[in-house]
PDB file of C-alpha atoms in Angstrom:
ATOM      1  CA  MET L   9      -1.920 -18.432  -1.165  1.00 63.00           C
ATOM      2  CA  ASN L  10      -5.558 -18.872  -2.045  1.00 81.00           C
ATOM      3  CA  ILE L  11      -6.644 -16.942  -5.118  1.00 85.00           C
ATOM      4  CA  ARG L  12      -8.988 -18.141  -7.852  1.00 89.00           C
ATOM      5  CA  PRO L  13      -9.403 -15.820 -10.841  1.00 89.00           C
ATOM      6  CA  LEU L  14     -12.749 -15.654 -12.620  1.00 91.00           C
ATOM      7  CA  HIS L  15     -13.552 -15.871 -16.335  1.00 91.00           C
ATOM      8  CA  ASP L  16     -10.469 -15.446 -18.580  1.00 90.00           C
ATOM      9  CA  ASN L  17      -8.312 -13.755 -15.930  1.00 92.00           C
ATOM     10  CA  VAL L  18      -4.810 -14.980 -15.119  1.00 93.00           C
ATOM     11  CA  VAL L  19      -2.753 -14.312 -11.968  1.00 92.00           C
ATOM     12  CA  VAL L  20       0.920 -13.688 -12.786  1.00 92.00           C
ATOM     13  CA  ARG L  21       3.981 -13.150 -10.580  1.00 90.00           C
ATOM     14  CA  ARG L  22       6.206 -10.668 -12.397  1.00 87.00           C
ATOM     15  CA  SER L  23       9.844 -11.781 -12.815  1.00 82.00           C
ATOM     16  CA  GLU L  24      12.567  -9.973 -10.910  1.00 73.00           C
ATOM     17  CA  GLU L  25      13.717  -6.641 -12.309  1.00 64.00           C
ATOM     18  CA  GLU L  26      16.996  -6.518 -14.208  1.00 60.00           C
ATOM     19  CA  LYS L  27      19.665  -4.819 -12.095  1.00 65.00           C
ATOM     20  CA  THR L  28      22.289  -4.441 -14.837  1.00 65.00           C
ATOM     21  CA  THR L  29      22.123  -3.619 -18.531  1.00 62.00           C
ATOM     22  CA  ALA L  30      23.622  -5.779 -21.280  1.00 65.00           C
ATOM     23  CA  GLY L  31      26.667  -3.480 -21.177  1.00 71.00           C
ATOM     24  CA  GLY L  32      27.147  -4.126 -17.448  1.00 69.00           C
ATOM     25  CA  ILE L  33      25.810  -0.805 -16.134  1.00 72.00           C
ATOM     26  CA  VAL L  34      24.153  -1.212 -12.737  1.00 68.00           C
ATOM     27  CA  LEU L  35      20.735   0.463 -12.591  1.00 62.00           C
ATOM     28  CA  PRO L  36      19.118   1.833  -9.443  1.00 59.00           C
ATOM     29  CA  GLY L  37      15.685   0.393  -8.665  1.00 56.00           C
ATOM     30  CA  SER L  38      13.828   3.470  -9.895  1.00 50.00           C
ATOM     31  CA  ALA L  39      15.562   3.444 -13.306  1.00 47.00           C
ATOM     32  CA  ALA L  40      15.138  -0.272 -14.016  1.00 51.00           C
ATOM     33  CA  GLU L  41      12.318  -1.167 -16.389  1.00 58.00           C
ATOM     34  CA  LYS L  42       9.638  -3.434 -15.048  1.00 65.00           C
ATOM     35  CA  PRO L  43      10.001  -6.843 -16.678  1.00 67.00           C
ATOM     36  CA  ASN L  44       7.330  -7.961 -19.134  1.00 84.00           C
ATOM     37  CA  ARG L  45       7.709 -11.618 -18.208  1.00 89.00           C
ATOM     38  CA  GLY L  46       6.204 -13.611 -15.379  1.00 91.00           C
ATOM     39  CA  GLU L  47       5.047 -16.955 -14.042  1.00 94.00           C
ATOM     40  CA  VAL L  48       1.379 -17.980 -14.130  1.00 94.00           C
ATOM     41  CA  LEU L  49       0.137 -18.782 -10.623  1.00 94.00           C
ATOM     42  CA  ALA L  50      -3.591 -19.267 -11.256  1.00 93.00           C
ATOM     43  CA  VAL L  51      -5.912 -19.407 -14.266  1.00 94.00           C
ATOM     44  CA  GLY L  52      -9.650 -18.815 -14.503  1.00 93.00           C
ATOM     45  CA  PRO L  53     -11.973 -21.323 -16.204  1.00 92.00           C
ATOM     46  CA  GLY L  54     -11.963 -19.452 -19.521  1.00 90.00           C
ATOM     47  CA  ARG L  55     -13.869 -16.977 -21.643  1.00 90.00           C
ATOM     48  CA  THR L  56     -17.617 -17.313 -22.095  1.00 89.00           C
ATOM     49  CA  LEU L  57     -18.555 -17.258 -25.781  1.00 90.00           C
ATOM     50  CA  ASN L  58     -21.729 -15.698 -27.203  1.00 93.00           C
ATOM     51  CA  ASN L  59     -23.415 -19.105 -27.415  1.00 93.00           C
ATOM     52  CA  GLY L  60     -22.801 -19.722 -23.695  1.00 89.00           C
ATOM     53  CA  GLU L  61     -19.957 -22.230 -24.072  1.00 92.00           C
ATOM     54  CA  ILE L  62     -16.702 -21.694 -22.192  1.00 91.00           C
ATOM     55  CA  GLN L  63     -13.493 -21.503 -24.221  1.00 90.00           C
ATOM     56  CA  ALA L  64     -10.696 -22.949 -22.069  1.00 90.00           C
ATOM     57  CA  SER L  65      -7.621 -20.857 -21.390  1.00 89.00           C
ATOM     58  CA  SER L  66      -4.465 -21.315 -23.498  1.00 90.00           C
ATOM     59  CA  VAL L  67      -2.122 -20.900 -20.530  1.00 93.00           C
ATOM     60  CA  LYS L  68      -1.696 -23.091 -17.480  1.00 93.00           C
ATOM     61  CA  VAL L  69      -0.241 -22.754 -14.009  1.00 93.00           C
ATOM     62  CA  GLY L  70       3.562 -22.766 -14.103  1.00 93.00           C
ATOM     63  CA  ASP L  71       3.868 -21.289 -17.628  1.00 93.00           C
ATOM     64  CA  THR L  72       6.293 -18.419 -18.172  1.00 94.00           C
ATOM     65  CA  VAL L  73       4.481 -15.763 -20.202  1.00 94.00           C
ATOM     66  CA  LEU L  74       5.267 -12.494 -21.970  1.00 92.00           C
ATOM     67  CA  PHE L  75       2.867  -9.575 -21.662  1.00 90.00           C
ATOM     68  CA  GLY L  76       2.828  -5.925 -22.672  1.00 82.00           C
ATOM     69  CA  GLN L  77       4.996  -3.466 -20.771  1.00 76.00           C
ATOM     70  CA  TYR L  78       1.934  -1.336 -20.069  1.00 68.00           C
ATOM     71  CA  ALA L  79      -0.693  -4.059 -19.789  1.00 63.00           C
ATOM     72  CA  ARG L  80      -3.951  -2.912 -18.177  1.00 63.00           C
ATOM     73  CA  SER L  81      -3.328  -5.142 -15.213  1.00 65.00           C
ATOM     74  CA  ASN L  82      -4.561  -4.882 -11.701  1.00 82.00           C
ATOM     75  CA  VAL L  83      -1.802  -5.229  -9.154  1.00 82.00           C
ATOM     76  CA  VAL L  84      -2.901  -6.774  -5.876  1.00 83.00           C
ATOM     77  CA  LYS L  85      -1.030  -7.753  -2.725  1.00 86.00           C
ATOM     78  CA  VAL L  86      -1.603 -11.295  -1.508  1.00 84.00           C
ATOM     79  CA  ASP L  87       0.352 -12.538   1.500  1.00 84.00           C
ATOM     80  CA  GLY L  88       2.682  -9.531   1.142  1.00 84.00           C
ATOM     81  CA  GLU L  89       3.515 -10.340  -2.494  1.00 85.00           C
ATOM     82  CA  GLU L  90       2.538  -8.121  -5.445  1.00 86.00           C
ATOM     83  CA  LEU L  91       0.699 -10.097  -8.126  1.00 89.00           C
ATOM     84  CA  MET L  92      -0.780  -9.030 -11.446  1.00 90.00           C
ATOM     85  CA  ILE L  93      -4.228 -10.015 -12.656  1.00 91.00           C
ATOM     86  CA  LEU L  94      -4.301  -9.944 -16.464  1.00 91.00           C
ATOM     87  CA  GLN L  95      -6.918 -10.901 -18.989  1.00 90.00           C
ATOM     88  CA  GLU L  96      -5.714 -13.756 -21.165  1.00 90.00           C
ATOM     89  CA  SER L  97      -5.889 -11.494 -24.232  1.00 89.00           C
ATOM     90  CA  GLU L  98      -3.153  -9.294 -22.687  1.00 90.00           C
ATOM     91  CA  ILE L  99      -0.690 -12.183 -22.737  1.00 91.00           C
ATOM     92  CA  PHE L 100       1.368 -12.239 -25.938  1.00 92.00           C
ATOM     93  CA  ALA L 101       3.169 -15.575 -25.712  1.00 93.00           C
ATOM     94  CA  VAL L 102       4.182 -18.571 -23.614  1.00 93.00           C
ATOM     95  CA  VAL L 103       7.943 -19.063 -23.295  1.00 92.00           C
ATOM     96  CA  GLU L 104       8.807 -22.673 -24.166  1.00 88.00           C
ATOM     97  CA  LYS L 105      11.665 -24.237 -22.227  1.00 77.00           C
TER      98      LYS L 105
END
């Protein structure tokens, strides 16, 4: 895959949907909530500040991140895979391992 996001954009592969609830109930695909967690695949150079300097991104490729359930993301298909393009400000946290 060859994708290079611009500015403070981040390309994220959404984690797999949960198929069962905590109580063990199996959910059909349409009823399962979309996960709000994913893996960072590509990161842009950063945000351009008012003085012209570039503020580097806080996330890096390979990070597992949490983002809003209804983030204003753009979903694109690359090589048959659906990927999300988020602004860095839409990412809430990095999951530490």
